[in-house]
Short mmCIF file of C-alpha atoms in Angstrom, two decimals:
data_model
loop_
_atom_site.label_atom_id
_atom_site.label_comp_id
_atom_site.label_asym_id
_atom_site.label_seq_id
_atom_site.Cartn_x
_atom_site.Cartn_y
_atom_site.Cartn_z
CA UNK A 615 272.21 -55.33 101.16
CA UNK A 616 270.07 -55.83 98.05
CA UNK A 617 268.77 -52.26 98.26
CA UNK A 618 272.15 -50.56 98.27
CA UNK A 619 273.53 -52.90 95.61
CA UNK A 620 270.66 -51.97 93.30
CA UNK A 621 271.18 -48.30 94.07
CA UNK A 622 274.87 -48.58 93.35
CA UNK A 623 274.22 -50.15 89.95
CA UNK A 624 272.14 -47.12 88.95
CA UNK A 625 274.53 -44.54 90.35
CA UNK A 626 277.66 -46.10 88.91
CA UNK A 627 276.25 -45.97 85.39
CA UNK A 628 277.83 -42.57 84.82
CA UNK A 629 279.78 -41.86 87.96
CA UNK A 630 283.20 -42.30 86.44
CA UNK A 631 284.09 -39.45 84.18
CA UNK A 632 287.88 -39.36 84.18
CA UNK A 633 289.33 -37.20 86.94
CA UNK A 634 288.48 -33.70 85.70
CA UNK A 635 285.21 -31.82 85.71
CA UNK A 636 282.64 -31.99 82.93
CA UNK A 637 281.11 -28.95 81.25
CA UNK A 638 278.24 -27.74 83.41
CA UNK A 639 279.35 -29.39 86.66
CA UNK A 640 281.47 -26.56 88.09
CA UNK A 641 278.99 -25.05 90.57
CA UNK A 642 277.84 -28.49 91.67
CA UNK A 643 281.43 -29.61 92.22
CA UNK A 644 282.17 -26.54 94.32
CA UNK A 645 279.07 -27.17 96.42
CA UNK A 646 280.02 -30.83 96.83
CA UNK A 647 283.51 -29.88 98.01
CA UNK A 648 282.03 -27.45 100.53
CA UNK A 649 279.77 -30.13 101.96
CA UNK A 650 282.65 -32.63 102.01
CA UNK A 651 284.76 -30.24 104.09
CA UNK A 652 281.85 -29.74 106.44
CA UNK A 653 281.12 -33.45 106.91
CA UNK A 654 284.57 -35.10 106.64
CA UNK A 655 287.29 -32.43 106.46
CA UNK A 656 290.28 -33.50 104.38
CA UNK A 657 289.05 -37.07 103.82
CA UNK A 658 286.97 -36.82 100.63
CA UNK A 659 288.49 -36.08 97.21
CA UNK A 660 286.44 -35.40 94.07
CA UNK A 661 287.55 -37.81 91.34
CA UNK A 662 284.67 -37.60 88.86
CA UNK A 663 281.63 -35.56 87.87
CA UNK A 664 278.93 -35.78 85.27
CA UNK A 665 275.82 -33.84 84.36
CA UNK A 666 272.47 -35.51 84.94
CA UNK A 667 270.97 -36.19 81.51
CA UNK A 668 268.15 -35.61 80.59
CA UNK A 669 267.76 -33.32 83.61
CA UNK A 670 268.78 -29.73 82.98
CA UNK A 671 270.35 -29.08 86.39
CA UNK A 672 272.39 -31.02 88.87
CA UNK A 673 275.45 -33.27 88.70
CA UNK A 674 276.64 -36.57 90.03
CA UNK A 675 279.87 -36.19 91.96
CA UNK A 676 282.14 -39.12 92.83
CA UNK A 677 284.59 -38.99 95.75
CA UNK A 678 287.35 -41.22 97.02
CA UNK A 679 287.83 -41.74 100.77
CA UNK A 680 291.31 -41.18 102.21
CA UNK A 681 290.87 -43.95 104.80
CA UNK A 682 289.28 -46.56 102.53
CA UNK A 683 291.04 -47.32 99.23
CA UNK A 684 288.25 -49.68 98.13
CA UNK A 685 285.19 -47.44 98.57
CA UNK A 686 283.69 -44.78 96.31
CA UNK A 687 281.16 -42.18 97.41
CA UNK A 688 278.54 -40.89 94.94
CA UNK A 689 276.47 -37.77 95.64
CA UNK A 690 273.90 -36.07 93.42
CA UNK A 691 274.05 -32.31 93.83
CA UNK A 692 272.01 -29.42 92.44
CA UNK A 693 273.80 -26.28 93.59
CA UNK A 694 271.21 -23.93 92.07
CA UNK A 695 268.50 -25.46 94.22
CA UNK A 696 270.87 -26.16 97.13
CA UNK A 697 269.63 -29.73 97.09
CA UNK A 698 271.31 -33.14 97.30
CA UNK A 699 269.60 -36.48 96.75
CA UNK A 700 269.40 -38.77 99.76
CA UNK A 701 268.74 -36.41 102.67
CA UNK A 702 266.89 -33.35 103.86
CA UNK A 703 270.18 -31.42 103.77
CA UNK A 704 273.29 -31.90 101.64
CA UNK A 705 275.28 -32.76 104.75
CA UNK A 706 272.79 -35.48 105.65
CA UNK A 707 272.79 -36.78 102.06
CA UNK A 708 276.59 -36.96 102.01
CA UNK A 709 276.73 -38.82 105.33
CA UNK A 710 274.36 -41.40 103.89
CA UNK A 711 276.42 -41.61 100.69
CA UNK A 712 279.57 -42.18 102.75
CA UNK A 713 277.86 -44.89 104.79
CA UNK A 714 276.69 -46.58 101.61
CA UNK A 715 280.12 -46.28 100.00
CA UNK A 716 281.88 -47.81 103.01
CA UNK A 717 279.40 -50.68 103.07
CA UNK A 718 279.99 -51.35 99.38
CA UNK A 719 283.74 -51.22 99.91
CA UNK A 720 283.49 -53.75 102.73
CA UNK A 721 281.30 -56.03 100.62
CA UNK A 722 283.88 -55.89 97.83
CA UNK A 723 286.75 -56.66 100.23
CA UNK A 724 284.96 -59.75 101.52
CA UNK A 725 284.51 -60.94 97.95
CA UNK A 726 288.11 -60.27 96.90
CA UNK A 727 289.64 -61.79 100.01
CA UNK A 728 287.60 -64.96 99.65
CA UNK A 729 288.64 -65.52 96.05
CA UNK A 730 292.27 -64.52 96.55
CA UNK A 731 292.64 -66.89 99.49
CA UNK A 732 291.62 -69.83 97.31
CA UNK A 733 293.75 -68.90 94.32
CA UNK A 734 291.29 -67.19 91.96
CA UNK A 735 291.70 -63.39 92.27
CA UNK A 736 288.78 -61.23 91.21
CA UNK A 737 289.69 -59.35 88.02
CA UNK A 738 286.38 -57.48 87.65
CA UNK A 739 282.90 -57.34 89.14
CA UNK A 740 279.55 -56.39 87.68
CA UNK A 741 278.15 -52.99 88.61
CA UNK A 742 275.60 -54.51 90.99
CA UNK A 743 278.51 -56.12 92.90
CA UNK A 744 276.89 -59.54 92.68
CA UNK A 745 278.97 -61.41 90.08
CA UNK A 746 282.77 -61.48 90.28
CA UNK A 747 284.88 -62.29 87.24
CA UNK A 748 287.80 -64.70 87.62
CA UNK A 749 290.27 -66.09 85.12
CA UNK A 750 289.48 -69.69 84.20
CA UNK A 751 289.74 -72.00 81.20
CA UNK A 752 287.26 -74.86 81.62
CA UNK A 753 287.39 -77.82 79.25
CA UNK A 754 285.43 -81.05 79.11
CA UNK A 755 288.36 -82.74 80.82
CA UNK A 756 288.83 -80.31 83.72
CA UNK A 757 285.31 -78.91 84.12
CA UNK A 758 284.45 -80.67 87.37
CA UNK A 759 287.78 -79.64 88.89
CA UNK A 760 287.40 -75.98 87.88
CA UNK A 761 283.84 -75.79 89.19
CA UNK A 762 284.88 -77.40 92.48
CA UNK A 763 287.83 -75.01 92.94
CA UNK A 764 285.74 -71.94 92.31
CA UNK A 765 282.93 -73.42 94.38
CA UNK A 766 285.32 -73.40 97.34
CA UNK A 767 285.87 -69.68 96.74
CA UNK A 768 282.13 -69.13 96.56
CA UNK A 769 281.66 -70.98 99.86
CA UNK A 770 284.22 -68.67 101.52
CA UNK A 771 282.59 -65.59 100.02
CA UNK A 772 279.00 -66.46 100.85
CA UNK A 773 279.94 -67.50 104.39
CA UNK A 774 281.69 -64.16 105.00
CA UNK A 775 278.81 -62.30 103.38
CA UNK A 776 276.21 -64.09 105.50
CA UNK A 777 277.99 -63.00 108.67
CA UNK A 778 277.51 -59.30 107.91
CA UNK A 779 274.97 -57.47 110.09
CA UNK A 780 273.08 -56.27 107.00
CA UNK A 781 273.26 -59.64 105.26
CA UNK A 782 270.62 -60.75 102.78
CA UNK A 783 271.56 -64.19 101.51
CA UNK A 784 270.57 -64.68 97.84
CA UNK A 785 269.64 -68.18 96.78
CA UNK A 786 272.33 -68.18 94.08
CA UNK A 787 275.89 -66.89 93.78
CA UNK A 788 277.21 -66.40 90.25
CA UNK A 789 280.80 -66.26 89.01
CA UNK A 790 281.82 -65.30 85.46
CA UNK A 791 284.83 -66.95 83.85
CA UNK A 792 287.23 -64.90 81.71
CA UNK A 793 289.40 -66.78 79.26
CA UNK A 794 293.11 -66.18 80.06
CA UNK A 795 293.68 -64.57 76.66
CA UNK A 796 290.87 -62.09 77.25
CA UNK A 797 291.99 -61.43 80.83
CA UNK A 798 295.51 -60.58 79.66
CA UNK A 799 294.27 -57.78 77.38
CA UNK A 800 291.83 -56.00 79.66
CA UNK A 801 291.85 -52.18 79.84
CA UNK A 802 292.54 -50.54 83.19
CA UNK A 803 291.07 -47.55 84.99
CA UNK A 804 293.50 -45.06 86.48
CA UNK A 805 295.54 -46.62 89.26
CA UNK A 806 294.57 -43.95 91.80
CA UNK A 807 290.89 -44.87 91.57
CA UNK A 808 289.24 -46.77 94.42
CA UNK A 809 289.27 -50.52 93.96
CA UNK A 810 285.54 -50.61 93.38
CA UNK A 811 285.77 -48.23 90.44
CA UNK A 812 288.75 -50.05 88.95
CA UNK A 813 286.97 -53.41 89.08
CA UNK A 814 283.71 -52.01 87.67
CA UNK A 815 285.49 -49.93 84.99
CA UNK A 816 283.06 -49.84 82.04
CA UNK A 817 285.64 -50.49 79.28
CA UNK A 818 286.94 -53.43 81.31
CA UNK A 819 283.48 -54.97 81.67
CA UNK A 820 282.74 -54.30 77.98
CA UNK A 821 285.91 -56.16 76.96
CA UNK A 822 284.95 -59.14 79.12
CA UNK A 823 281.41 -59.26 77.75
CA UNK A 824 282.53 -58.68 74.15
CA UNK A 825 283.46 -62.36 73.70
CA UNK A 826 281.66 -65.57 74.71
CA UNK A 827 282.14 -66.51 78.36
CA UNK A 828 280.80 -68.92 80.95
CA UNK A 829 278.82 -68.14 84.10
CA UNK A 830 278.59 -70.65 86.92
CA UNK A 831 275.63 -70.25 89.29
CA UNK A 832 276.03 -71.93 92.69
CA UNK A 833 272.95 -72.58 94.87
CA UNK A 834 273.47 -71.12 98.34
CA UNK A 835 271.90 -72.62 101.45
CA UNK A 836 272.10 -70.71 104.75
CA UNK A 837 273.51 -72.86 107.53
CA UNK A 838 273.94 -72.74 111.27
CA UNK A 839 275.73 -69.71 112.66
CA UNK A 840 275.26 -67.68 109.52
CA UNK A 841 277.36 -69.95 107.30
CA UNK A 842 276.30 -70.16 103.66
CA UNK A 843 277.68 -72.99 101.55
CA UNK A 844 277.55 -73.30 97.78
CA UNK A 845 276.18 -76.48 96.28
CA UNK A 846 276.43 -78.06 92.83
CA UNK A 847 276.50 -75.32 90.16
CA UNK A 848 274.88 -74.90 86.81
CA UNK A 849 276.99 -73.57 83.95
CA UNK A 850 275.81 -71.46 81.03
CA UNK A 851 277.46 -69.95 78.01
CA UNK A 852 276.89 -66.23 77.41
CA UNK A 853 277.63 -64.80 73.97
CA UNK A 854 277.38 -61.32 72.42
CA UNK A 855 274.16 -60.61 70.53
CA UNK A 856 275.72 -60.90 67.05
CA UNK A 857 277.08 -64.36 67.84
CA UNK A 858 273.75 -65.46 69.29
CA UNK A 859 272.09 -64.36 66.03
CA UNK A 860 274.65 -66.33 64.03
CA UNK A 861 274.04 -69.39 66.22
CA UNK A 862 270.30 -69.00 65.74
CA UNK A 863 270.55 -68.89 61.94
CA UNK A 864 272.90 -71.86 61.89
CA UNK A 865 270.86 -74.04 64.24
CA UNK A 866 267.70 -73.52 62.16
CA UNK A 867 269.60 -74.35 58.99
CA UNK A 868 271.22 -77.43 60.55
CA UNK A 869 268.04 -78.90 62.03
CA UNK A 870 265.56 -78.37 59.19
CA UNK A 871 266.98 -81.11 56.87
CA UNK A 872 266.82 -83.58 59.76
CA UNK A 873 263.22 -82.66 60.53
CA UNK A 874 262.24 -83.20 56.91
CA UNK A 875 263.18 -86.86 57.17
CA UNK A 876 260.02 -87.38 59.22
CA UNK A 877 258.11 -84.18 58.33
CA UNK A 878 258.78 -83.66 54.59
CA UNK A 879 257.04 -80.29 54.43
CA UNK A 880 258.45 -78.87 57.68
CA UNK A 881 259.32 -75.18 57.92
CA UNK A 882 261.25 -73.63 60.79
CA UNK A 883 259.76 -70.81 62.82
CA UNK A 884 263.16 -69.10 62.84
CA UNK A 885 265.03 -67.48 65.69
CA UNK A 886 265.15 -70.67 67.73
CA UNK A 887 268.72 -70.06 68.84
CA UNK A 888 267.68 -66.87 70.65
CA UNK A 889 265.68 -68.91 73.16
CA UNK A 890 266.88 -70.90 76.17
CA UNK A 891 269.84 -73.15 75.41
CA UNK A 892 271.69 -75.06 78.10
CA UNK A 893 275.09 -76.67 78.14
CA UNK A 894 274.92 -80.43 78.35
CA UNK A 895 275.90 -81.62 81.86
CA UNK A 896 279.66 -82.05 82.12
CA UNK A 897 280.25 -80.49 78.69
CA UNK A 898 281.24 -77.06 77.45
CA UNK A 899 281.08 -77.92 73.75
CA UNK A 900 277.50 -79.20 73.40
CA UNK A 901 274.23 -77.37 73.98
CA UNK A 902 270.60 -78.43 74.18
CA UNK A 903 267.52 -76.41 73.30
CA UNK A 904 264.29 -76.27 71.30
CA UNK A 905 263.76 -75.58 67.62
CA UNK A 906 260.19 -74.56 66.82
CA UNK A 907 258.72 -75.65 63.50
CA UNK A 908 255.49 -76.29 61.61
CA UNK A 909 254.71 -79.66 60.03
CA UNK A 910 253.77 -77.80 56.83
CA UNK A 911 253.72 -74.15 55.71
CA UNK A 912 250.76 -72.23 57.20
CA UNK A 913 247.90 -71.39 54.86
CA UNK A 914 247.58 -68.02 53.14
CA UNK A 915 251.31 -67.34 53.35
CA UNK A 916 251.22 -66.69 57.09
CA UNK A 917 254.39 -66.96 59.10
CA UNK A 918 255.11 -70.22 60.92
CA UNK A 919 255.08 -69.53 64.66
CA UNK A 920 255.73 -73.15 65.57
CA UNK A 921 253.19 -75.77 66.57
CA UNK A 922 255.84 -78.44 67.15
CA UNK A 923 259.21 -78.31 68.92
CA UNK A 924 262.28 -80.42 68.35
CA UNK A 925 264.58 -81.05 71.30
CA UNK A 926 268.01 -80.58 69.77
CA UNK A 927 271.67 -80.83 70.71
CA UNK A 928 274.46 -79.17 68.76
CA UNK A 929 277.91 -77.69 69.15
CA UNK A 930 278.17 -74.10 70.37
CA UNK A 931 278.10 -72.76 66.80
CA UNK A 932 274.83 -74.49 65.88
CA UNK A 933 276.46 -77.17 63.74
CA UNK A 934 276.51 -80.97 64.05
CA UNK A 935 272.96 -80.93 65.34
CA UNK A 936 270.98 -83.97 66.46
CA UNK A 937 267.22 -84.17 66.97
CA UNK A 938 266.47 -86.08 70.15
CA UNK A 939 262.67 -85.98 70.01
CA UNK A 940 259.72 -83.92 68.78
CA UNK A 941 257.26 -82.37 71.21
CA UNK A 942 253.58 -81.88 70.41
CA UNK A 943 250.90 -79.92 72.31
CA UNK A 944 253.38 -77.17 73.04
CA UNK A 945 250.82 -74.33 73.22
CA UNK A 946 247.89 -73.81 75.53
CA UNK A 947 244.34 -72.94 74.47
CA UNK A 948 245.34 -69.28 74.04
CA UNK A 949 248.34 -70.16 71.90
CA UNK A 950 250.89 -69.37 74.59
CA UNK A 951 254.04 -71.45 74.26
CA UNK A 952 254.56 -74.01 77.05
CA UNK A 953 257.90 -75.78 76.76
CA UNK A 954 259.63 -77.90 79.39
CA UNK A 955 263.28 -77.15 80.19
CA UNK A 956 265.45 -78.40 77.33
#
């Protein structure tokens, strides 16, 4: 399963050009239609095409399947060379693409059915088909309840997934949470697109990732009879790059005055907020991480890389920071940073 999921993530990157052909794809589209009629007459419809950049020939053609509304079939065709990726002949390559597309469609159905049955419909899925998005609004008060509810969905999903003949059971199953306000404003792909393409619609995923969101990662343990149950999750906050930069600047500015109470000449290494920061257990409004600093400015005007580390908690904007302790001996003999989990 891991192999075709990885392949799908690469292929989907440009597979969806809205329903009409793209300049330079005409011959490849015609060849793809010919092969489709040879392999599955009347059951494959071209819904997208794109040229293969930076290659100078060939196109990526996307089909829908008349008997599977969830699946999408992606075939790379070079009509000039009469070549298709994935097989010795174009017919063979298309059969493999159809097999892969059906398998992906079935994987998606298992995911959607599991989450719908427990009351948290999937509103999007990452392009690797490994992380569903659901609508959720966790707070400090309801966090345990929300994680337990979605954990029940994950248990259904991983159990169904583990029962597949081609199953590869990952150690973790991740679910992304979309705030209800964000979920209500999501863009849509065309309604006639296969479910897979609608749920992996690039503008839809970009809108979800354009604001801070939470990801819960559930450990998965294979059980008897192919069952896979999700255990206690970890939760992390994911923010767009610009907001992570703002957090980093703020956390350095918030912590430095506190450090100078015990290290009067302390200077911050800078960029600490771009490292690993974890939500405090049971909280969504407090984070813990490391702030690197030097006890005094380095000689000769050199930049402080950090020979000490403060373990810090703060709110999610980098304000109201508290220094819990200061770590020494944080680098090995080669100067490589060695920090414990925050």
